[in-house]
Short mmCIF file of C-alpha atoms and ligand atoms in Angstrom, two decimals:
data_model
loop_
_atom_site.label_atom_id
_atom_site.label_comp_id
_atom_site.label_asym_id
_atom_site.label_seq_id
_atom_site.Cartn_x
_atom_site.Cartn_y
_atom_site.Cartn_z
CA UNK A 1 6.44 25.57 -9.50
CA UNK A 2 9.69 23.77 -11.40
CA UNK A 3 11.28 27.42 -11.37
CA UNK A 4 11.11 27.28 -7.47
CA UNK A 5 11.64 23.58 -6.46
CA UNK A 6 13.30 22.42 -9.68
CA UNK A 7 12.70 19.38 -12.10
CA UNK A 8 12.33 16.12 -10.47
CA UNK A 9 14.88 13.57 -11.50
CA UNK A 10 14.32 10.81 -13.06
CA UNK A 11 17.35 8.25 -12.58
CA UNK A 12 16.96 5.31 -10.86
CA UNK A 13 18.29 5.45 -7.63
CA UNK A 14 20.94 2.61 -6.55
CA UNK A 15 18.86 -0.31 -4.33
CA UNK A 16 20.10 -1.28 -1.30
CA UNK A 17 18.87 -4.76 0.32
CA UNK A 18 16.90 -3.75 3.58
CA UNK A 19 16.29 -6.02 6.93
CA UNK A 20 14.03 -6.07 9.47
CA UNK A 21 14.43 -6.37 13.12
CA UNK A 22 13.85 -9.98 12.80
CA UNK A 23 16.85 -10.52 10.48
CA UNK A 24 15.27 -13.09 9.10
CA UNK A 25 16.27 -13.81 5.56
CA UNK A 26 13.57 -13.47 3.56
CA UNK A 27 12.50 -15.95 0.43
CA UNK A 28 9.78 -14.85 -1.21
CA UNK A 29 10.06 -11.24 -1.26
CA UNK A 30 12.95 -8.85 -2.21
CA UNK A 31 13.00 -5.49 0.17
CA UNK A 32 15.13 -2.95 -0.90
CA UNK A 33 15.34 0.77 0.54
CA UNK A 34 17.17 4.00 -1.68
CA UNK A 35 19.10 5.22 0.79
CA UNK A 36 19.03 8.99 0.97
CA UNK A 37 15.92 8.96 -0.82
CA UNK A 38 13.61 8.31 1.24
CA UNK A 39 12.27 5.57 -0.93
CA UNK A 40 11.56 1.56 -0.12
CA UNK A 41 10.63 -1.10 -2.71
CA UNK A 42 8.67 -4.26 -1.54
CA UNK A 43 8.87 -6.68 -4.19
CA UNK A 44 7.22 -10.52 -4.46
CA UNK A 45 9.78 -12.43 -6.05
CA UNK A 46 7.66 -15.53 -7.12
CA UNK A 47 7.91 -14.92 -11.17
CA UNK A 48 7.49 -18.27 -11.70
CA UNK A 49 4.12 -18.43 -10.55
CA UNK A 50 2.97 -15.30 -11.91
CA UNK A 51 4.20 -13.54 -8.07
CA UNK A 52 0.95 -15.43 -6.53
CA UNK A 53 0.81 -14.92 -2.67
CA UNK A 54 1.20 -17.89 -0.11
CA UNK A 55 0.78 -17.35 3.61
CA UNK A 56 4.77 -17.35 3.88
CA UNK A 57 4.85 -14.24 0.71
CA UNK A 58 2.39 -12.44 3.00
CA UNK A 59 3.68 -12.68 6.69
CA UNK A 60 7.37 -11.52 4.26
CA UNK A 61 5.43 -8.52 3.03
CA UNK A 62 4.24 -7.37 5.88
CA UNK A 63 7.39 -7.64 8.16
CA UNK A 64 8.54 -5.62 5.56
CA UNK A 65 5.53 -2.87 5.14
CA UNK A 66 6.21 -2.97 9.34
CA UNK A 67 9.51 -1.91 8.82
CA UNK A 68 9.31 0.84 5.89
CA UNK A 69 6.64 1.96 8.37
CA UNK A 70 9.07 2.14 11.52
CA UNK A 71 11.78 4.01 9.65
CA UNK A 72 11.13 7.31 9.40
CA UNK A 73 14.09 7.78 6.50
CA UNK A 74 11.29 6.24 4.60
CA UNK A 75 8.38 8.70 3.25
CA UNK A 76 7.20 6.38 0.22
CA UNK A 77 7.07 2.42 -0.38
CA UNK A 78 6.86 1.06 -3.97
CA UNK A 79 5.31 -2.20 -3.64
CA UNK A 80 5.52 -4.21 -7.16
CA UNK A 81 6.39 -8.24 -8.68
CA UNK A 82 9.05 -9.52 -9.80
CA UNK A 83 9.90 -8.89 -13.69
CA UNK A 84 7.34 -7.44 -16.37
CA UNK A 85 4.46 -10.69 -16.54
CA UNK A 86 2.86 -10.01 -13.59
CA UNK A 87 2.00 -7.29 -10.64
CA UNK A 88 0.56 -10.33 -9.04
CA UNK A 89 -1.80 -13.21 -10.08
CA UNK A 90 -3.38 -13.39 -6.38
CA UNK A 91 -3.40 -16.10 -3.56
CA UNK A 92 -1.38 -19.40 -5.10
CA UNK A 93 -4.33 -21.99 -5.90
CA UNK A 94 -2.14 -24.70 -5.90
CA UNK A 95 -2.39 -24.08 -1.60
CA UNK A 96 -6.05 -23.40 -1.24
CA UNK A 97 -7.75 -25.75 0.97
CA UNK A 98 -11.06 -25.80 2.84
CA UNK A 99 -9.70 -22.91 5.29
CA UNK A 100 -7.95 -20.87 2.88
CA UNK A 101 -4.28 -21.03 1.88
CA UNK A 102 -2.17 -23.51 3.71
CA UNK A 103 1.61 -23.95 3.77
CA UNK A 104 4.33 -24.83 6.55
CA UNK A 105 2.02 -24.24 8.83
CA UNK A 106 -0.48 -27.25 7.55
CA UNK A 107 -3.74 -24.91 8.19
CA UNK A 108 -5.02 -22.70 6.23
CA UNK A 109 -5.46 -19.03 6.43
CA UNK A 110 -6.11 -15.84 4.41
CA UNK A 111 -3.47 -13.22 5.91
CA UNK A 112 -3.77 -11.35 2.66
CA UNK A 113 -6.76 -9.77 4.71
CA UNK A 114 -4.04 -8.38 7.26
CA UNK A 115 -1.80 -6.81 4.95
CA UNK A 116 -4.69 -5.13 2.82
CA UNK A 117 -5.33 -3.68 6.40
CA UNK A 118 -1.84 -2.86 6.71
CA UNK A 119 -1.23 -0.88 3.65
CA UNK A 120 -4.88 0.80 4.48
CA UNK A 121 -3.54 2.48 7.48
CA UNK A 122 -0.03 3.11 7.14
CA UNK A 123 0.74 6.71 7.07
CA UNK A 124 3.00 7.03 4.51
CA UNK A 125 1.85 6.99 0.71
CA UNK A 126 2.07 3.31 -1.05
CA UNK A 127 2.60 2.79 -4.72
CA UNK A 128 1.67 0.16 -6.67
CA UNK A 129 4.10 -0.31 -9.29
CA UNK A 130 1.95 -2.37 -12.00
CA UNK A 131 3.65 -4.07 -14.81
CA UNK A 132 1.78 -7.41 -16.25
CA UNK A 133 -0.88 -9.20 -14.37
CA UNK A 134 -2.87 -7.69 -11.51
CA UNK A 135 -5.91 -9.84 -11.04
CA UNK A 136 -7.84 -11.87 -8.26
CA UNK A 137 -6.40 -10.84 -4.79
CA UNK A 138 -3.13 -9.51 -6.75
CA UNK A 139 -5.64 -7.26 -8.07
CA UNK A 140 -7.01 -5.92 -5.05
CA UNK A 141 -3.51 -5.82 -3.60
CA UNK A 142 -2.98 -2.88 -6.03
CA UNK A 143 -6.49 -1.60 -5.50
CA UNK A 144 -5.55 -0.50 -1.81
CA UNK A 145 -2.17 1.08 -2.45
CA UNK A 146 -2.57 5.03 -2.27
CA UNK A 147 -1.66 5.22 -5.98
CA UNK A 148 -1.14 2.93 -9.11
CA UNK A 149 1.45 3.49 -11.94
CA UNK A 150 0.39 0.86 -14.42
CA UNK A 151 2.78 -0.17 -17.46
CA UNK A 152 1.13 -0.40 -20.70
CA UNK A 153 1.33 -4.12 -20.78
CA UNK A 154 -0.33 -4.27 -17.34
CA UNK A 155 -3.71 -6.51 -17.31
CA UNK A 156 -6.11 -5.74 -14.24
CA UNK A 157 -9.28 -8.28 -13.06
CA UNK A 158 -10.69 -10.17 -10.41
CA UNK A 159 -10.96 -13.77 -11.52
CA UNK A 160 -13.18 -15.05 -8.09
CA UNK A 161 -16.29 -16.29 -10.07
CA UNK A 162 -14.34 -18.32 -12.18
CA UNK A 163 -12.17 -20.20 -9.70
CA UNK A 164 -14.57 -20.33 -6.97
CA UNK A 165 -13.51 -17.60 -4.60
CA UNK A 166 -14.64 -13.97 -4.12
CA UNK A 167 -13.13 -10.92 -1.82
CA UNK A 168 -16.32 -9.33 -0.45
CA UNK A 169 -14.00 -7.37 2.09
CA UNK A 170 -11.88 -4.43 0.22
CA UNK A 171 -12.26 -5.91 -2.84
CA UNK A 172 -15.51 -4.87 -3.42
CA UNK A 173 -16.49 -1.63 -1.57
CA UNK A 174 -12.71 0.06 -2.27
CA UNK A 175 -13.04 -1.23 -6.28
CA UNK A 176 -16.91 0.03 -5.98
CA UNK A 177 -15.51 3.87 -4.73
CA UNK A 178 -12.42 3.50 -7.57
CA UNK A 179 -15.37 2.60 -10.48
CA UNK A 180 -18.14 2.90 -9.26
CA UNK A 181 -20.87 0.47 -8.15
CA UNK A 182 -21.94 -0.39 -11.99
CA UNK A 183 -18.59 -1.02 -12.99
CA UNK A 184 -17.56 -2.98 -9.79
CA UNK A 185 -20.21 -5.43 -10.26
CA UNK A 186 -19.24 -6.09 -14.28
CA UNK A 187 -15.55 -6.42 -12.75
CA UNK A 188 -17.03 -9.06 -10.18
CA UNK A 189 -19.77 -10.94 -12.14
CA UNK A 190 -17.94 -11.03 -15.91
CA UNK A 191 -14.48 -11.74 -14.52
CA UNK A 192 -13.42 -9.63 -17.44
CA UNK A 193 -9.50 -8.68 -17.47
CA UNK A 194 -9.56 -4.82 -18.50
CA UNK A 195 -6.04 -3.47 -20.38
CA UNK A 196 -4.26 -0.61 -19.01
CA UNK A 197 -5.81 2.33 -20.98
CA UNK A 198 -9.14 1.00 -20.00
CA UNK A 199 -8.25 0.87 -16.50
CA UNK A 200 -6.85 4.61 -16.56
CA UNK A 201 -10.36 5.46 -18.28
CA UNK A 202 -11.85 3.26 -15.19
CA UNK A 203 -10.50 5.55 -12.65
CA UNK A 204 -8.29 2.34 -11.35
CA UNK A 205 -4.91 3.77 -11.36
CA UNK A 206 -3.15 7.23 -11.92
CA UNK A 207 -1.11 6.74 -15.02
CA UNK A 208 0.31 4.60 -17.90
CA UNK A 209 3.59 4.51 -19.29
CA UNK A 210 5.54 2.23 -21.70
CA UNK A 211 6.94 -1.28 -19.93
CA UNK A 212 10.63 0.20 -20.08
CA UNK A 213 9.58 3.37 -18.49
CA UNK A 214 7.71 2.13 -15.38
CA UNK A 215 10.70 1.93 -12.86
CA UNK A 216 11.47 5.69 -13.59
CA UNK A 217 7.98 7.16 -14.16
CA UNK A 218 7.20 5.58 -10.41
CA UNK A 219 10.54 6.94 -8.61
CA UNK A 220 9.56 10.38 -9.99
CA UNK A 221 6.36 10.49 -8.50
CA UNK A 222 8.33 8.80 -5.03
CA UNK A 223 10.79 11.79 -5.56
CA UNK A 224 7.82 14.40 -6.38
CA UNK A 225 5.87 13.31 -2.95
CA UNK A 226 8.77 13.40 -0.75
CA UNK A 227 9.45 16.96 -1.17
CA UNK A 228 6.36 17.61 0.27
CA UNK A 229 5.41 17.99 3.68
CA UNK A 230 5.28 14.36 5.52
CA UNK A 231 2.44 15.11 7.84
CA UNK A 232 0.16 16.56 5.67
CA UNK A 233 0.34 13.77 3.33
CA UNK A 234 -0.40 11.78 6.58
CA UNK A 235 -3.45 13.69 7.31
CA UNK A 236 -4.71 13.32 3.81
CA UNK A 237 -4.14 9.90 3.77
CA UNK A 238 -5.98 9.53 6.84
CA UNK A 239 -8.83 11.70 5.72
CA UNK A 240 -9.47 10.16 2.58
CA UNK A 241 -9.72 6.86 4.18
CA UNK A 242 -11.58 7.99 7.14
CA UNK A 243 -15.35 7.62 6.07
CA UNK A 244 -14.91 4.13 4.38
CA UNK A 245 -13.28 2.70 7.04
CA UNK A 246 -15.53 3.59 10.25
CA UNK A 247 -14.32 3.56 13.66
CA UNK A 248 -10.83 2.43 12.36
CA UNK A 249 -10.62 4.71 9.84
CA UNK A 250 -11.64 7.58 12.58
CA UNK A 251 -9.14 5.98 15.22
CA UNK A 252 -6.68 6.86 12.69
CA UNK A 253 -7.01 10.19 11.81
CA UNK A 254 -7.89 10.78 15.78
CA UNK A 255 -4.66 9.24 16.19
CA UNK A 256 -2.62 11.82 14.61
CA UNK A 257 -4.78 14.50 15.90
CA UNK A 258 -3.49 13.64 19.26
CA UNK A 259 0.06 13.13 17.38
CA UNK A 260 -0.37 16.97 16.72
CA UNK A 261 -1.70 17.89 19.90
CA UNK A 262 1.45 16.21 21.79
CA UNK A 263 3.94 19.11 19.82
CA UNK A 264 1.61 21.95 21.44
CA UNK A 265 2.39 24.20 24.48
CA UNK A 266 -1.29 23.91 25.33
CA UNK A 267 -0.83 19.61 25.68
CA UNK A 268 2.58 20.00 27.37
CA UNK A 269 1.15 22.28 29.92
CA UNK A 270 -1.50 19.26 30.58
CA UNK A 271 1.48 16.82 30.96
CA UNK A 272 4.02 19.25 32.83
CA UNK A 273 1.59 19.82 35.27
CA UNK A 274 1.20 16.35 36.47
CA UNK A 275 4.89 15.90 36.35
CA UNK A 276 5.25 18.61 38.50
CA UNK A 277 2.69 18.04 40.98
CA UNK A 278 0.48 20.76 40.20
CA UNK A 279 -3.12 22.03 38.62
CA UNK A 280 -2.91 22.95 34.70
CA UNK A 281 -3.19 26.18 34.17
CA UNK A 282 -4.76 26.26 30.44
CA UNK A 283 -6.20 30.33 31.00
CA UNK A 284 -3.71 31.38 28.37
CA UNK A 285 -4.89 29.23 25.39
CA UNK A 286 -7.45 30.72 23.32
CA UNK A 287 -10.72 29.30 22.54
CA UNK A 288 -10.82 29.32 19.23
CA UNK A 289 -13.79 29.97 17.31
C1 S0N B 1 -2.27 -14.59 -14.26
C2 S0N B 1 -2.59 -15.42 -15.52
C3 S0N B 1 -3.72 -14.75 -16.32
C4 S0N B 1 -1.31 -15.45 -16.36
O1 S0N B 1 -1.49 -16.25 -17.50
P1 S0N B 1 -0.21 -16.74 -18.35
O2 S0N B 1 0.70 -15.59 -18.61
O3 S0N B 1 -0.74 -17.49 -19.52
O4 S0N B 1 0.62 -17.69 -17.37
P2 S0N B 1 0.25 -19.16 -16.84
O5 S0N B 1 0.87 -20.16 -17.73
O6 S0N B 1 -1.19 -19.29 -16.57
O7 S0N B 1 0.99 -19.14 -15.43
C5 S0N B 1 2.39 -19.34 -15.33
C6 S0N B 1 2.64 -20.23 -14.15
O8 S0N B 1 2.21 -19.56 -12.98
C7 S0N B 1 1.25 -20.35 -12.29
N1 S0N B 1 0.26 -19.48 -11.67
C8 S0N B 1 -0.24 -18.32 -12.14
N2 S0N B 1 -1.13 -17.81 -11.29
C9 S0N B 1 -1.18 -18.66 -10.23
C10 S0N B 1 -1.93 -18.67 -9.01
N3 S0N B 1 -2.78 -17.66 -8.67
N4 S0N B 1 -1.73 -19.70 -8.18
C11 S0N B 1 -0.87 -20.67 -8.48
N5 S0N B 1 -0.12 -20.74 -9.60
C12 S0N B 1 -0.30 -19.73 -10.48
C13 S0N B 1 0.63 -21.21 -13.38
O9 S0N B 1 0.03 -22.35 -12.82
C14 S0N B 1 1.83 -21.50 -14.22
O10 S0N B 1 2.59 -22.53 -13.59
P3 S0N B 1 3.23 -23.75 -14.45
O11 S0N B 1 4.22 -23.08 -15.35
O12 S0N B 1 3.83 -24.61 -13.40
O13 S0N B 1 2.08 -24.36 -15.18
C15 S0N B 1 -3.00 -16.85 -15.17
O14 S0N B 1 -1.89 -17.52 -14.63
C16 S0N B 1 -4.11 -16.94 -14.19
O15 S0N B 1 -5.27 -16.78 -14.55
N6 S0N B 1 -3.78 -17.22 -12.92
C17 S0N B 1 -4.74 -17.46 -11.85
C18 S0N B 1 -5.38 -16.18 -11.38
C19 S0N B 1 -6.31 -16.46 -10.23
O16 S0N B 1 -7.39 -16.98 -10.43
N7 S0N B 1 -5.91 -16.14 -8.99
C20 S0N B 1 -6.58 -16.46 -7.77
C21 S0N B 1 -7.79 -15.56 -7.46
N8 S0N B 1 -8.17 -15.65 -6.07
C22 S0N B 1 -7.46 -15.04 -5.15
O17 S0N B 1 -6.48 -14.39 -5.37
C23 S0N B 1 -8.00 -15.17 -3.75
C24 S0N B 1 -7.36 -14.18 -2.82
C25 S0N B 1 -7.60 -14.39 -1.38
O18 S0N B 1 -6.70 -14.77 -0.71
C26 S0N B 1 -8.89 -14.04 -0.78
C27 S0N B 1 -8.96 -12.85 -0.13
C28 S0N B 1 -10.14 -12.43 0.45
C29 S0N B 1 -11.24 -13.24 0.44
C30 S0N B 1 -11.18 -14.47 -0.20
C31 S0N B 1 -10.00 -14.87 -0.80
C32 S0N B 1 -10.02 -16.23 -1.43
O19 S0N B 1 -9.15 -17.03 -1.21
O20 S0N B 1 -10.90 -16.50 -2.19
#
């Protein structure tokens, strides 16, 4: 394989700060694309609290996912914390309130439920680059990326039973496919926070690698995926999700069966017709066995 396509490089690329259409500065995220890479990193910049979500971190991140999605330069997003403590340490407590998590806005909500949606069905492979803490909803942040590159000082748990919150969405049937139903109940009723290795023995993320070497190992897996072919990493993306997620995981991989369809003579000649004020005339398109 490496004599054909060559080694993947390792370096890390130079980051760029990204916008959205919006324009609108953002404060609790950093977004950042490597231009002529292919590559975006989504970043919550709230160290000081561990990179705990508030409703204002999460409508950030997903302008952001929105517009790594929207630019098709982009085949992978890295989405990570700030620094080496923490991944993320889940929604900020210090906001919860009888509705969920309240800010500016004075009301609560939980829109961390729309951006583990988001990452769900985007079509392009997302990374969860894992250094530190990943636990409560942090945790099941990383739990539906496509792919987890833990550091070895990376510490992964839900903490719901002890604070007085749970995530019976995602949180449990994803985490009860990644470890199984035996396992996903010890990570939900114990509370336990597993280490890295134990994690990679858990079947909760792809690989470990020393703190220092977490940046790198993740671009060359970014690097490694983008030489392959977009749309079939679309596909599988799709298809692996499909089952779990019901009609909207079928809408989805529907969706870019009619994507496909669209490039064929056989569903221009549906289109052209109409255009051109005529009947379809489909008789040369086999049916295929
Ligand atoms: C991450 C932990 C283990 C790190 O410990 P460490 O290194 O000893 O640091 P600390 O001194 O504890 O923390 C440093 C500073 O950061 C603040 N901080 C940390 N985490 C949070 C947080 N989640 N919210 C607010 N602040 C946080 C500390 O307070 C400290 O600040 P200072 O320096 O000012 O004292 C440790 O910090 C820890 O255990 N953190 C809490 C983890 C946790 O329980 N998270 C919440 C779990 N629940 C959710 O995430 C709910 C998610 C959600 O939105 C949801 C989704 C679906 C359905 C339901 C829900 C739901 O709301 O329930």
């Amino acid at each position: 394989y490496h004599r054909v396509h060559g080694q993947v490089p390792t370096h890390i690329p130079e980051w760029t700060p990204a916008m959205d259409d919006a324009g609108a500065a953002f404060t609790d995220i950093l977004y950042e694309k490597a231009v002529g890479e292919g590559i975006a990193k989504i970043t919550i910049n709230r160290p000081e609290r561990r990179n705990a979500f508030r409703p204002q971190t999460v409508k950030e991140l997903i302008r952001a996912f929105n517009d790594a999605r929207d630019d098709n330069s982009v085949g992978v997003i890295i989405f990570t914390g700030k620094g080496t403590m923490a991944f993320c340490s889940g929604g900020d407590q210090s906001l919860r309130g009888k509705e969920g998590y309240a800010d500016f806005d004075n009301f609560g909500r939980l829109n961390v439920l729309d951006l583990q949606v988001q990452i769900r069905r985007l079509p392009k492979p997302v990374i969860a680059m894992v250094a530190g803490y990943a636990v409560g909803g942090g945790h099941v942040l990383h739990m539906v990326c496509d792919l987890t590159i833990a550091a070895d000082n990376a510490v992964f748990g839900q903490t719901g039973p002890k604070v007085g919150s749970f995530d019976a969405g995602f949180g449990a049937s994803i985490m009860s496919r990644l470890v199984g139903p035996k396992r996903a109940r010890e990570m939900w009723f114990m509370a336990r926070f597993y280490s890295a290795a134990e994690a990679e023995k858990m079947g909760l993320v792809n690989t470990v690698v020393p703190v220092e070497k977490l940046e790198e190992e993740t671009i060359k897996w970014c690097r490694e995926i983008n030489r392959n072919s977009p749309m079939a990493i679309r596909l599988c993306k799709s298809a692996i999700n499909a089952a779990d997620d019901g009609h909207a995981g079928l809408q989805q991989i529907a969706g870019d069966a009619t994507l496909l369809f669209y490039g064929t003579e056989e569903g221009t000649e549906g289109k052209n017709a109409y255009l051109q004020r005529r009947k379809p005339d489909f008789s040369r398109f086999p049916r295929l066995p």
